[in-house]
Amino acid sequence: MSDSFDAVLIGAGHNALAAAFHLARRGWKVAVYEQAKMAGGAVKTQELTLPGFRHDWAAMNLSLFAGSAFFKTHASDLTAQGAAFVPVNRPFASAFSGGKWCGVATDIAETTRNIARFSARDAETWQRLVNGFAKEAPHLFGLLGSRMNLSAFAYFILKTLRGKGVAGSLDLAQFLLKSPRAYLTETFEAPEVRAMLGAWGMHLDFAPDVAGGALFPYLEGMAGQAFGMAIGQGGADTIIRAMVKGIEAHGGRVETGIAVARILKDGDKASGIELADGRRIAARHVIAGVAPSALARLTGGTEPAFDKAMQDFRHAPGTMMIHLALDSLPDWAAGDALKSYAYVHLAPSLDQMARTYQEAEAGLLPSEPILVVGQPTVFDPSRAPAGKHVLWVQVRMAPGTILGDAAGEITATSWPEAADPFTERALTLLDGYAPGIRSKILGRHVVTPTDLEKDNPNLVGGDQVCGSHHIAQNFLFRPARGHTDGSTPIKNLHLTGAAVWPGAGTGAGSGFLLGQKLAGK
């Protein structure tokens, strides 16, 4: 063995880095090995189009990280290492045909005015929900932030029963089982308000009619109203650079551009890793920040039931990223007000979202994909030369493997050939809401689902959330029953990342929970 560590970590995604950072701060000797040239996984910022234009590769919204237990615990150290955020007071809006739009701002009066243009009753409902959010938030965030084992789940149920009573607890359980459509249609009357909130379900693989998805439109709406959004100053990679510096400052090691060939075992225990260059690294604990399906390749197999669960782990449809360097912000048909929002969703109805999702699930290029249009330079001008802008366009959904085209226009069934025509479809859609957008483009870089997976094998088929969050694969079942803490049948081998509870997003939840568990807090 060439080196020996308390813990070695496979992959430098933000969850693995959070675990390594926490352990290093607790005095552990740690080393992180990443096959890509850059640390960060889906959280990276690069000059993808032209010099001076900094584009977030995949993740842009850092609200979950900025509000996470991990950041609160290590805020002073991370800030000292350069982590910095830019507050966003207008987090999201949706544009509709006919020059209509609706958006959420941290100014409650502004938000209710926006909603009242569509429905006075919905504006009153929004105010009621906001007033009740402080009472509901501890229960919901308590669930999402807790360890997901039987004892923790039982404690959550008991605490909820004490706080809400039997009737209130049953109402909460029913809400957690509802689909976005069921919740939104019984709560709001305006189709546009329903669509504005329903678009958030698509970020986590919850199409309008998928059970268990009501929570996310509600939480994103209420959190956007209460807290706004946080993006990284200079780019989302601010948190990655800070964690890497912090790990190294506390004696740890982060190596990029080197793949891990296999996990070494001593009997029934993990004892280290072997790198692709032949080096063997000894460790008391091995933490694998990989997609579940990759684990058997590294271990050579564990227990049949566990290995099958990892192979059966289901991924969400993929995404395609379009990064644009712009001469100026889009001229939205709905008016200049949309230029002041971080996200503009182009997802005009629940029915359209459901259709798009079904087409992608069937392996078809959607005839009308959903676009999440990010305008980070509205709040952080440092990401582009003076007066210029970057546009972050997330195309949802896109099949990892193309079987056909829902519109019957694109004949290509491989991403290298389908990328250009599908990009043109997305830009034509964008042009319908922001006329003349093509004339503003100074540079363009497209990242297909296969590009995402090639750069980061955890994003199987371009799935940016590393696994569906449907009920059968969430909570006590993420990634598999009995393993929500990242444990595996091999002693001292642990799994982390978005595939492990509490799942996707930039909150570093699984990495921090694992780091606390190993270090004893």
Short mmCIF file of C-alpha atoms in Angstrom, two decimals:
data_model
loop_
_atom_site.label_atom_id
_atom_site.label_comp_id
_atom_site.label_asym_id
_atom_site.label_seq_id
_atom_site.Cartn_x
_atom_site.Cartn_y
_atom_site.Cartn_z
CA MET A 1 0.00 0.00 0.00
CA SER A 2 1.42 3.39 -1.03
CA ASP A 3 -0.60 5.43 1.49
CA SER A 4 -2.94 4.91 4.40
CA PHE A 5 -5.92 7.04 5.47
CA ASP A 6 -8.76 7.03 7.94
CA ALA A 7 -11.17 7.39 5.02
CA VAL A 8 -10.87 7.42 1.25
CA LEU A 9 -13.68 8.76 -0.90
CA ILE A 10 -14.52 7.76 -4.44
CA GLY A 11 -15.79 10.77 -6.36
CA ALA A 12 -15.66 14.48 -5.59
CA GLY A 13 -19.31 15.43 -5.81
CA HIS A 14 -20.53 17.89 -3.21
CA ASN A 15 -21.86 15.16 -0.90
CA ALA A 16 -18.55 13.27 -0.86
CA LEU A 17 -16.67 16.52 -0.35
CA ALA A 18 -18.99 17.46 2.52
CA ALA A 19 -18.29 14.13 4.20
CA ALA A 20 -14.54 14.52 3.66
CA PHE A 21 -14.61 18.11 4.89
CA HIS A 22 -16.47 17.20 8.06
CA LEU A 23 -14.18 14.25 8.79
CA ALA A 24 -11.06 16.32 8.13
CA ARG A 25 -12.35 18.97 10.52
CA ARG A 26 -12.77 16.22 13.12
CA GLY A 27 -9.14 15.19 12.74
CA TRP A 28 -9.50 12.34 10.26
CA LYS A 29 -6.88 11.80 7.58
CA VAL A 30 -8.90 11.75 4.32
CA ALA A 31 -8.26 11.44 0.60
CA VAL A 32 -10.68 12.02 -2.29
CA TYR A 33 -10.19 10.59 -5.79
CA GLU A 34 -12.21 11.89 -8.75
CA GLN A 35 -12.16 10.48 -12.30
CA ALA A 36 -13.09 13.82 -13.92
CA LYS A 37 -10.60 16.60 -14.41
CA MET A 38 -12.51 18.86 -12.03
CA ALA A 39 -14.04 18.28 -8.63
CA GLY A 40 -17.70 19.05 -8.11
CA GLY A 41 -19.74 16.46 -9.98
CA ALA A 42 -22.84 18.31 -11.18
CA VAL A 43 -21.77 21.48 -9.34
CA LYS A 44 -19.14 23.07 -11.56
CA THR A 45 -18.61 26.42 -13.25
CA GLN A 46 -16.64 26.80 -16.47
CA GLU A 47 -16.05 29.15 -19.39
CA LEU A 48 -17.97 26.95 -21.80
CA THR A 49 -18.73 29.46 -24.55
CA LEU A 50 -16.39 32.46 -24.63
CA PRO A 51 -13.66 33.84 -22.34
CA GLY A 52 -15.13 35.71 -19.40
CA PHE A 53 -18.52 33.97 -19.52
CA ARG A 54 -18.82 31.62 -16.53
CA HIS A 55 -21.53 28.98 -16.87
CA ASP A 56 -22.82 26.62 -14.18
CA TRP A 57 -22.41 23.18 -15.75
CA ALA A 58 -25.57 21.66 -14.24
CA ALA A 59 -26.61 22.93 -10.80
CA MET A 60 -27.21 26.66 -10.35
CA ASN A 61 -29.47 27.03 -7.30
CA LEU A 62 -27.48 26.80 -4.03
CA SER A 63 -30.35 27.61 -1.67
CA LEU A 64 -30.29 24.15 -0.12
CA PHE A 65 -26.55 24.37 0.54
CA ALA A 66 -26.73 27.87 2.00
CA GLY A 67 -29.51 26.76 4.34
CA SER A 68 -28.11 23.31 5.12
CA ALA A 69 -27.09 21.92 8.47
CA PHE A 70 -23.66 21.27 6.94
CA PHE A 71 -23.11 24.91 6.04
CA LYS A 72 -24.46 26.15 9.37
CA THR A 73 -22.00 23.85 11.16
CA HIS A 74 -18.99 24.88 9.08
CA ALA A 75 -19.97 28.36 7.87
CA SER A 76 -16.97 30.22 9.31
CA ASP A 77 -14.45 27.77 7.87
CA LEU A 78 -16.15 27.56 4.46
CA THR A 79 -16.48 31.33 4.25
CA ALA A 80 -12.81 31.70 5.14
CA GLN A 81 -12.02 29.35 2.26
CA GLY A 82 -13.96 31.55 -0.16
CA ALA A 83 -17.54 30.23 -0.19
CA ALA A 84 -19.83 33.15 -0.99
CA PHE A 85 -23.45 33.51 -2.01
CA VAL A 86 -25.53 36.11 -3.80
CA PRO A 87 -29.07 36.58 -2.45
CA VAL A 88 -31.93 36.49 -4.93
CA ASN A 89 -35.13 38.34 -4.08
CA ARG A 90 -37.08 37.20 -7.14
CA PRO A 91 -36.37 33.47 -7.32
CA PHE A 92 -38.78 32.19 -9.97
CA ALA A 93 -41.52 33.00 -12.43
CA SER A 94 -43.39 31.29 -15.25
CA ALA A 95 -44.17 32.79 -18.64
CA PHE A 96 -47.35 31.96 -20.54
CA SER A 97 -48.72 32.60 -23.98
CA GLY A 98 -50.37 35.92 -24.70
CA GLY A 99 -47.72 37.90 -22.83
CA LYS A 100 -48.81 36.67 -19.40
CA TRP A 101 -46.55 35.74 -16.50
CA CYS A 102 -46.63 35.04 -12.77
CA GLY A 103 -43.77 35.09 -10.31
CA VAL A 104 -42.78 34.77 -6.66
CA ALA A 105 -40.74 37.48 -4.94
CA THR A 106 -39.69 37.80 -1.31
CA ASP A 107 -41.95 40.84 -1.06
CA ILE A 108 -45.28 39.21 -0.16
CA ALA A 109 -47.25 42.18 -1.49
CA GLU A 110 -45.52 41.85 -4.86
CA THR A 111 -46.22 38.12 -5.05
CA THR A 112 -49.88 38.47 -4.13
CA ARG A 113 -50.28 41.21 -6.77
CA ASN A 114 -48.76 38.85 -9.34
CA ILE A 115 -51.13 36.05 -8.38
CA ALA A 116 -54.16 38.35 -8.11
CA ARG A 117 -53.85 39.16 -11.82
CA PHE A 118 -55.05 35.59 -12.36
CA SER A 119 -57.25 35.02 -9.31
CA ALA A 120 -58.10 37.13 -6.28
CA ARG A 121 -59.04 33.97 -4.42
CA ASP A 122 -55.65 32.40 -5.21
CA ALA A 123 -53.92 35.52 -3.87
CA GLU A 124 -55.83 35.09 -0.61
CA THR A 125 -54.94 31.39 -0.55
CA TRP A 126 -51.28 32.25 -1.04
CA GLN A 127 -51.36 34.67 1.86
CA ARG A 128 -52.98 32.00 4.04
CA LEU A 129 -50.34 29.42 3.08
CA VAL A 130 -47.54 31.87 3.81
CA ASN A 131 -49.04 32.69 7.19
CA GLY A 132 -49.18 28.99 8.04
CA PHE A 133 -45.76 28.05 6.71
CA ALA A 134 -43.92 28.75 9.97
CA LYS A 135 -46.20 26.25 11.70
CA GLU A 136 -45.78 23.56 9.02
CA ALA A 137 -42.07 24.04 8.28
CA PRO A 138 -40.68 22.33 11.42
CA HIS A 139 -42.57 19.13 10.61
CA LEU A 140 -41.58 19.06 6.94
CA PHE A 141 -37.96 20.11 7.39
CA GLY A 142 -37.73 17.78 10.37
CA LEU A 143 -38.72 14.91 8.11
CA LEU A 144 -36.40 15.88 5.26
CA GLY A 145 -33.45 16.54 7.56
CA SER A 146 -33.70 13.49 9.79
CA ARG A 147 -31.90 10.19 9.56
CA MET A 148 -34.20 7.83 7.73
CA ASN A 149 -34.23 4.69 9.81
CA LEU A 150 -37.09 3.05 11.67
CA SER A 151 -36.27 4.63 15.03
CA ALA A 152 -35.88 8.12 13.53
CA PHE A 153 -39.05 7.67 11.48
CA ALA A 154 -40.95 6.49 14.57
CA TYR A 155 -39.67 9.52 16.49
CA PHE A 156 -40.83 11.81 13.70
CA ILE A 157 -44.30 10.25 13.77
CA LEU A 158 -44.51 10.57 17.55
CA LYS A 159 -43.33 14.18 17.47
CA THR A 160 -45.83 14.99 14.71
CA LEU A 161 -48.67 13.37 16.64
CA ARG A 162 -47.79 15.45 19.68
CA GLY A 163 -47.59 18.65 17.64
CA LYS A 164 -50.48 18.19 15.24
CA GLY A 165 -52.73 15.62 16.89
CA VAL A 166 -54.15 12.57 15.14
CA ALA A 167 -56.28 14.48 12.63
CA GLY A 168 -53.50 16.90 11.73
CA SER A 169 -50.98 14.08 11.39
CA LEU A 170 -53.29 12.16 9.07
CA ASP A 171 -53.78 15.31 7.00
CA LEU A 172 -49.99 15.64 6.71
CA ALA A 173 -49.66 11.98 5.68
CA GLN A 174 -52.34 12.42 3.04
CA PHE A 175 -50.58 15.52 1.73
CA LEU A 176 -47.27 13.66 1.47
CA LEU A 177 -48.98 11.00 -0.69
CA LYS A 178 -50.70 13.41 -3.07
CA SER A 179 -49.62 14.14 -6.61
CA PRO A 180 -48.76 17.73 -7.58
CA ARG A 181 -51.92 17.95 -9.68
CA ALA A 182 -54.15 16.72 -6.85
CA TYR A 183 -52.72 19.27 -4.41
CA LEU A 184 -52.56 22.19 -6.81
CA THR A 185 -56.01 21.78 -8.33
CA GLU A 186 -57.69 21.57 -4.93
CA THR A 187 -55.71 24.55 -3.63
CA PHE A 188 -55.65 27.03 -6.53
CA GLU A 189 -58.22 27.85 -9.21
CA ALA A 190 -56.06 29.60 -11.83
CA PRO A 191 -54.32 27.18 -14.25
CA GLU A 192 -51.36 29.56 -14.49
CA VAL A 193 -50.77 29.56 -10.73
CA ARG A 194 -50.97 25.77 -10.70
CA ALA A 195 -48.45 25.59 -13.55
CA MET A 196 -46.07 28.08 -11.93
CA LEU A 197 -45.79 25.88 -8.85
CA GLY A 198 -46.16 22.53 -10.61
CA ALA A 199 -43.00 23.20 -12.63
CA TRP A 200 -40.98 22.59 -9.47
CA GLY A 201 -42.12 18.99 -9.32
CA MET A 202 -40.38 18.35 -12.62
CA HIS A 203 -37.04 19.25 -11.04
CA LEU A 204 -37.29 16.10 -8.90
CA ASP A 205 -38.96 13.68 -11.34
CA PHE A 206 -42.47 14.47 -10.11
CA ALA A 207 -44.69 14.97 -13.12
CA PRO A 208 -48.13 16.33 -12.24
CA ASP A 209 -49.77 12.94 -11.78
CA VAL A 210 -47.04 11.15 -9.81
CA ALA A 211 -48.06 10.33 -6.24
CA GLY A 212 -45.88 11.83 -3.53
CA GLY A 213 -44.91 14.93 -5.45
CA ALA A 214 -47.17 17.55 -3.83
CA LEU A 215 -44.52 18.37 -1.22
CA PHE A 216 -42.05 19.91 -3.64
CA PRO A 217 -44.20 22.58 -5.34
CA TYR A 218 -45.43 23.57 -1.89
CA LEU A 219 -41.97 23.75 -0.32
CA GLU A 220 -40.34 25.54 -3.23
CA GLY A 221 -43.15 28.07 -3.34
CA MET A 222 -43.09 28.76 0.38
CA ALA A 223 -39.28 28.75 0.63
CA GLY A 224 -39.00 31.06 -2.38
CA GLN A 225 -41.44 33.44 -0.74
CA ALA A 226 -39.79 33.30 2.67
CA PHE A 227 -36.10 33.12 1.79
CA GLY A 228 -35.71 33.81 -1.93
CA MET A 229 -32.85 31.94 -3.54
CA ALA A 230 -29.08 31.79 -3.16
CA ILE A 231 -26.65 31.43 -6.06
CA GLY A 232 -22.89 31.18 -5.87
CA GLN A 233 -20.87 34.36 -6.17
CA GLY A 234 -18.92 33.96 -9.37
CA GLY A 235 -20.49 30.56 -9.99
CA ALA A 236 -21.88 27.52 -8.21
CA ASP A 237 -18.36 26.15 -7.88
CA THR A 238 -17.71 28.56 -5.01
CA ILE A 239 -18.81 25.82 -2.60
CA ILE A 240 -16.67 23.17 -4.31
CA ARG A 241 -13.53 25.27 -4.28
CA ALA A 242 -14.09 26.13 -0.62
CA MET A 243 -14.57 22.50 0.42
CA VAL A 244 -11.50 21.33 -1.51
CA LYS A 245 -9.38 24.09 0.04
CA GLY A 246 -10.74 23.25 3.47
CA ILE A 247 -10.00 19.55 3.10
CA GLU A 248 -6.44 20.30 2.02
CA ALA A 249 -5.99 22.91 4.76
CA HIS A 250 -6.83 20.23 7.32
CA GLY A 251 -4.31 17.78 5.92
CA GLY A 252 -6.52 15.98 3.42
CA ARG A 253 -5.93 15.19 -0.23
CA VAL A 254 -8.11 15.73 -3.31
CA GLU A 255 -6.89 14.21 -6.58
CA THR A 256 -8.73 14.67 -9.89
CA GLY A 257 -8.28 12.95 -13.23
CA ILE A 258 -7.76 9.55 -11.64
CA ALA A 259 -10.30 6.72 -11.66
CA VAL A 260 -10.76 4.11 -8.96
CA ALA A 261 -10.44 0.61 -10.40
CA ARG A 262 -11.79 -1.37 -7.45
CA ILE A 263 -12.48 -1.45 -3.76
CA LEU A 264 -10.10 -3.63 -1.75
CA LYS A 265 -11.38 -5.99 0.93
CA ASP A 266 -9.90 -7.82 3.88
CA GLY A 267 -12.37 -10.58 4.55
CA ASP A 268 -15.77 -8.99 5.05
CA LYS A 269 -14.35 -5.47 5.50
CA ALA A 270 -13.36 -2.77 3.03
CA SER A 271 -9.66 -2.07 3.44
CA GLY A 272 -8.93 0.53 0.75
CA ILE A 273 -9.00 1.15 -2.99
CA GLU A 274 -6.91 0.45 -6.05
CA LEU A 275 -6.52 3.30 -8.52
CA ALA A 276 -6.43 2.99 -12.29
CA ASP A 277 -2.70 3.80 -12.24
CA GLY A 278 -2.06 0.76 -10.01
CA ARG A 279 -1.64 2.55 -6.69
CA ARG A 280 -3.21 0.90 -3.69
CA ILE A 281 -4.54 3.15 -0.94
CA ALA A 282 -5.28 1.67 2.48
CA ALA A 283 -8.13 3.04 4.57
CA ARG A 284 -10.23 2.21 7.62
CA HIS A 285 -13.35 3.39 5.77
CA VAL A 286 -14.21 3.64 2.09
CA ILE A 287 -16.93 6.07 1.00
CA ALA A 288 -18.26 5.59 -2.51
CA GLY A 289 -19.93 8.63 -4.02
CA VAL A 290 -21.20 6.64 -6.98
CA ALA A 291 -24.52 5.68 -8.52
CA PRO A 292 -25.88 2.44 -7.01
CA SER A 293 -25.46 0.51 -10.26
CA ALA A 294 -21.70 1.23 -10.23
CA LEU A 295 -21.07 -0.33 -6.84
CA ALA A 296 -20.95 -3.99 -7.93
CA ARG A 297 -18.27 -3.19 -10.51
CA LEU A 298 -16.07 -1.73 -7.78
CA THR A 299 -16.70 -4.42 -5.17
CA GLY A 300 -17.03 -7.52 -7.34
CA GLY A 301 -20.39 -8.11 -5.66
CA THR A 302 -21.72 -8.17 -2.12
CA GLU A 303 -24.94 -9.94 -1.13
CA PRO A 304 -27.32 -11.00 -3.95
CA ALA A 305 -30.34 -9.13 -2.56
CA PHE A 306 -28.37 -5.90 -2.05
CA ASP A 307 -26.66 -6.13 -5.44
CA LYS A 308 -30.04 -6.64 -7.13
CA ALA A 309 -31.48 -3.61 -5.32
CA MET A 310 -28.57 -1.51 -6.53
CA GLN A 311 -28.97 -2.73 -10.12
CA ASP A 312 -32.73 -2.14 -9.98
CA PHE A 313 -32.32 1.43 -8.71
CA ARG A 314 -34.42 3.52 -11.08
CA HIS A 315 -33.21 6.72 -12.69
CA ALA A 316 -35.28 9.69 -13.77
CA PRO A 317 -35.42 10.92 -17.38
CA GLY A 318 -32.43 12.95 -18.48
CA THR A 319 -31.85 16.62 -19.10
CA MET A 320 -30.00 18.61 -21.71
CA MET A 321 -28.20 21.86 -20.91
CA ILE A 322 -27.92 24.78 -23.30
CA HIS A 323 -25.40 27.39 -22.19
CA LEU A 324 -25.61 30.74 -23.95
CA ALA A 325 -23.38 33.79 -23.89
CA LEU A 326 -25.67 36.73 -24.63
CA ASP A 327 -25.17 40.29 -25.77
CA SER A 328 -28.09 41.30 -23.53
CA LEU A 329 -30.87 39.72 -21.52
CA PRO A 330 -33.82 38.12 -23.34
CA ASP A 331 -36.57 40.50 -24.39
CA TRP A 332 -39.47 38.68 -22.82
CA ALA A 333 -42.78 39.05 -24.63
CA ALA A 334 -44.46 39.26 -21.23
CA GLY A 335 -42.45 42.38 -20.40
CA ASP A 336 -39.22 43.52 -18.81
CA ALA A 337 -40.37 42.42 -15.36
CA LEU A 338 -39.23 38.89 -16.22
CA LYS A 339 -35.68 40.17 -16.59
CA SER A 340 -35.54 40.49 -12.80
CA TYR A 341 -36.09 36.79 -12.01
CA ALA A 342 -33.42 34.11 -11.46
CA TYR A 343 -35.51 31.33 -13.01
CA VAL A 344 -38.15 31.65 -15.70
CA HIS A 345 -40.01 28.38 -16.26
CA LEU A 346 -41.48 27.71 -19.68
CA ALA A 347 -43.97 25.06 -18.62
CA PRO A 348 -47.37 26.50 -19.51
CA SER A 349 -49.73 23.89 -18.06
CA LEU A 350 -49.93 20.78 -15.93
CA ASP A 351 -51.21 18.86 -18.94
CA GLN A 352 -48.22 19.88 -21.04
CA MET A 353 -45.81 18.86 -18.26
CA ALA A 354 -47.49 15.47 -17.95
CA ARG A 355 -47.30 14.93 -21.71
CA THR A 356 -43.64 15.95 -21.89
CA TYR A 357 -42.75 13.60 -19.05
CA GLN A 358 -44.58 10.66 -20.61
CA GLU A 359 -42.88 11.24 -23.95
CA ALA A 360 -39.42 11.29 -22.36
CA GLU A 361 -40.23 8.20 -20.28
CA ALA A 362 -41.17 6.43 -23.52
CA GLY A 363 -37.75 7.28 -24.99
CA LEU A 364 -39.10 10.04 -27.24
CA LEU A 365 -37.68 13.50 -27.74
CA PRO A 366 -40.54 15.63 -26.36
CA SER A 367 -42.44 17.70 -28.90
CA GLU A 368 -42.55 20.58 -26.39
CA PRO A 369 -39.84 20.22 -23.75
CA ILE A 370 -39.98 22.13 -20.49
CA LEU A 371 -37.37 24.87 -20.23
CA VAL A 372 -35.91 26.21 -17.02
CA VAL A 373 -34.26 29.47 -18.04
CA GLY A 374 -31.71 30.71 -15.55
CA GLN A 375 -30.60 34.35 -15.58
CA PRO A 376 -27.80 34.37 -12.97
CA THR A 377 -26.08 37.52 -14.24
CA VAL A 378 -29.12 39.56 -13.22
CA PHE A 379 -27.91 39.07 -9.65
CA ASP A 380 -24.22 38.28 -10.20
CA PRO A 381 -22.77 40.40 -13.04
CA SER A 382 -19.29 39.00 -12.32
CA ARG A 383 -20.13 35.91 -14.38
CA ALA A 384 -19.90 37.80 -17.70
CA PRO A 385 -18.06 40.78 -19.20
CA ALA A 386 -19.57 44.17 -18.44
CA GLY A 387 -23.03 44.54 -19.97
CA LYS A 388 -23.13 40.92 -21.17
CA HIS A 389 -24.99 37.95 -19.75
CA VAL A 390 -25.05 34.18 -19.49
CA LEU A 391 -28.22 32.18 -19.93
CA TRP A 392 -28.55 28.78 -18.26
CA VAL A 393 -31.18 26.71 -20.05
CA GLN A 394 -32.15 23.35 -18.62
CA VAL A 395 -34.19 21.25 -21.05
CA ARG A 396 -36.52 18.87 -19.23
CA MET A 397 -37.18 16.15 -20.02
CA ALA A 398 -34.83 14.39 -22.43
CA PRO A 399 -34.49 10.61 -22.81
CA GLY A 400 -31.09 9.12 -22.08
CA THR A 401 -31.65 6.65 -24.92
CA ILE A 402 -33.57 8.04 -27.88
CA LEU A 403 -36.16 5.72 -29.40
CA GLY A 404 -37.88 8.32 -31.56
CA ASP A 405 -39.29 11.81 -31.78
CA ALA A 406 -42.73 12.67 -30.42
CA ALA A 407 -43.11 15.36 -33.09
CA GLY A 408 -42.04 13.04 -35.90
CA GLU A 409 -39.48 15.56 -37.17
CA ILE A 410 -36.09 14.39 -35.84
CA THR A 411 -34.93 11.09 -37.30
CA ALA A 412 -31.66 10.79 -35.36
CA THR A 413 -31.63 8.33 -32.47
CA SER A 414 -28.16 9.08 -31.06
CA TRP A 415 -27.37 12.21 -29.13
CA PRO A 416 -24.42 13.34 -31.28
CA GLU A 417 -26.82 13.57 -34.23
CA ALA A 418 -29.96 14.61 -32.34
CA ALA A 419 -28.36 17.38 -30.26
CA ASP A 420 -28.50 20.13 -32.88
CA PRO A 421 -32.10 19.65 -34.05
CA PHE A 422 -33.36 19.19 -30.48
CA THR A 423 -31.46 22.32 -29.43
CA GLU A 424 -33.11 24.21 -32.29
CA ARG A 425 -36.50 22.97 -31.07
CA ALA A 426 -35.74 24.32 -27.61
CA LEU A 427 -34.48 27.65 -28.96
CA THR A 428 -37.57 28.00 -31.15
CA LEU A 429 -39.68 27.44 -28.07
CA LEU A 430 -37.64 30.02 -26.16
CA ASP A 431 -37.97 32.47 -29.06
CA GLY A 432 -41.75 32.20 -28.79
CA TYR A 433 -41.50 33.66 -25.29
CA ALA A 434 -38.45 35.90 -25.89
CA PRO A 435 -38.58 36.99 -29.56
CA GLY A 436 -35.23 37.61 -31.21
CA ILE A 437 -33.25 35.57 -28.72
CA ARG A 438 -31.08 34.03 -31.44
CA SER A 439 -29.81 37.45 -32.50
CA LYS A 440 -28.44 38.01 -29.00
CA ILE A 441 -26.39 34.79 -28.87
CA LEU A 442 -22.61 35.36 -28.87
CA GLY A 443 -21.68 31.79 -28.00
CA ARG A 444 -23.41 28.46 -27.40
CA HIS A 445 -22.47 25.21 -25.70
CA VAL A 446 -24.80 22.22 -25.54
CA VAL A 447 -24.45 19.43 -22.99
CA THR A 448 -26.47 16.35 -23.89
CA PRO A 449 -27.57 13.60 -21.50
CA THR A 450 -24.72 11.42 -22.75
CA ASP A 451 -22.27 14.29 -22.19
CA LEU A 452 -23.49 14.63 -18.62
CA GLU A 453 -23.04 10.92 -17.96
CA LYS A 454 -19.62 10.84 -19.62
CA ASP A 455 -18.42 13.66 -17.38
CA ASN A 456 -20.12 12.26 -14.29
CA PRO A 457 -21.14 8.57 -14.44
CA ASN A 458 -23.55 9.17 -11.53
CA LEU A 459 -25.84 11.07 -13.91
CA VAL A 460 -27.06 7.92 -15.62
CA GLY A 461 -28.81 8.82 -18.86
CA GLY A 462 -28.40 12.48 -18.01
CA ASP A 463 -30.45 12.10 -14.81
CA GLN A 464 -29.28 15.13 -12.83
CA VAL A 465 -30.96 13.98 -9.60
CA CYS A 466 -29.22 10.56 -9.57
CA GLY A 467 -32.38 8.53 -9.20
CA SER A 468 -36.13 8.94 -9.21
CA HIS A 469 -37.66 10.26 -5.98
CA HIS A 470 -40.96 8.44 -6.42
CA ILE A 471 -42.38 7.05 -3.17
CA ALA A 472 -41.12 3.50 -3.75
CA GLN A 473 -37.56 4.88 -3.95
CA ASN A 474 -37.63 7.62 -1.36
CA PHE A 475 -37.69 8.04 2.42
CA LEU A 476 -37.13 4.57 3.96
CA PHE A 477 -36.33 3.12 0.52
CA ARG A 478 -33.55 5.39 -0.75
CA PRO A 479 -31.49 3.75 -2.14
CA ALA A 480 -32.88 0.52 -0.62
CA ARG A 481 -34.65 -0.59 2.51
CA GLY A 482 -32.23 -0.79 5.42
CA HIS A 483 -29.52 1.23 3.69
CA THR A 484 -30.74 4.85 3.85
CA ASP A 485 -27.65 5.68 5.93
CA GLY A 486 -25.38 4.62 3.07
CA SER A 487 -24.39 1.33 4.70
CA THR A 488 -23.60 -1.71 2.57
CA PRO A 489 -23.15 -5.44 3.29
CA ILE A 490 -19.39 -4.85 3.31
CA LYS A 491 -18.26 -3.48 6.65
CA ASN A 492 -16.71 -0.01 6.55
CA LEU A 493 -17.93 0.55 2.97
CA HIS A 494 -20.43 3.37 2.69
CA LEU A 495 -22.45 4.89 -0.15
CA THR A 496 -23.13 8.62 -0.41
CA GLY A 497 -24.51 11.06 -2.96
CA ALA A 498 -27.93 12.00 -4.30
CA ALA A 499 -28.93 8.32 -4.53
CA VAL A 500 -28.84 8.12 -0.72
CA TRP A 501 -31.38 9.73 1.60
CA PRO A 502 -32.23 12.65 1.70
CA GLY A 503 -31.63 12.60 -2.04
CA ALA A 504 -31.00 15.21 -4.70
CA GLY A 505 -30.32 18.90 -4.42
CA THR A 506 -27.31 20.85 -3.23
CA GLY A 507 -27.99 20.44 0.50
CA ALA A 508 -25.11 17.96 1.07
CA GLY A 509 -27.47 15.98 3.28
CA SER A 510 -26.25 12.44 2.71
CA GLY A 511 -22.59 13.43 2.91
CA PHE A 512 -23.01 15.40 6.12
CA LEU A 513 -25.16 12.74 7.81
CA LEU A 514 -22.54 10.12 6.96
CA GLY A 515 -19.69 12.31 8.16
CA GLN A 516 -21.48 12.88 11.46
CA LYS A 517 -22.18 9.18 11.85
CA LEU A 518 -18.56 8.16 11.28
CA ALA A 519 -17.05 10.93 13.38
CA GLY A 520 -19.61 10.59 16.18
CA LYS A 521 -20.88 14.08 15.32
#
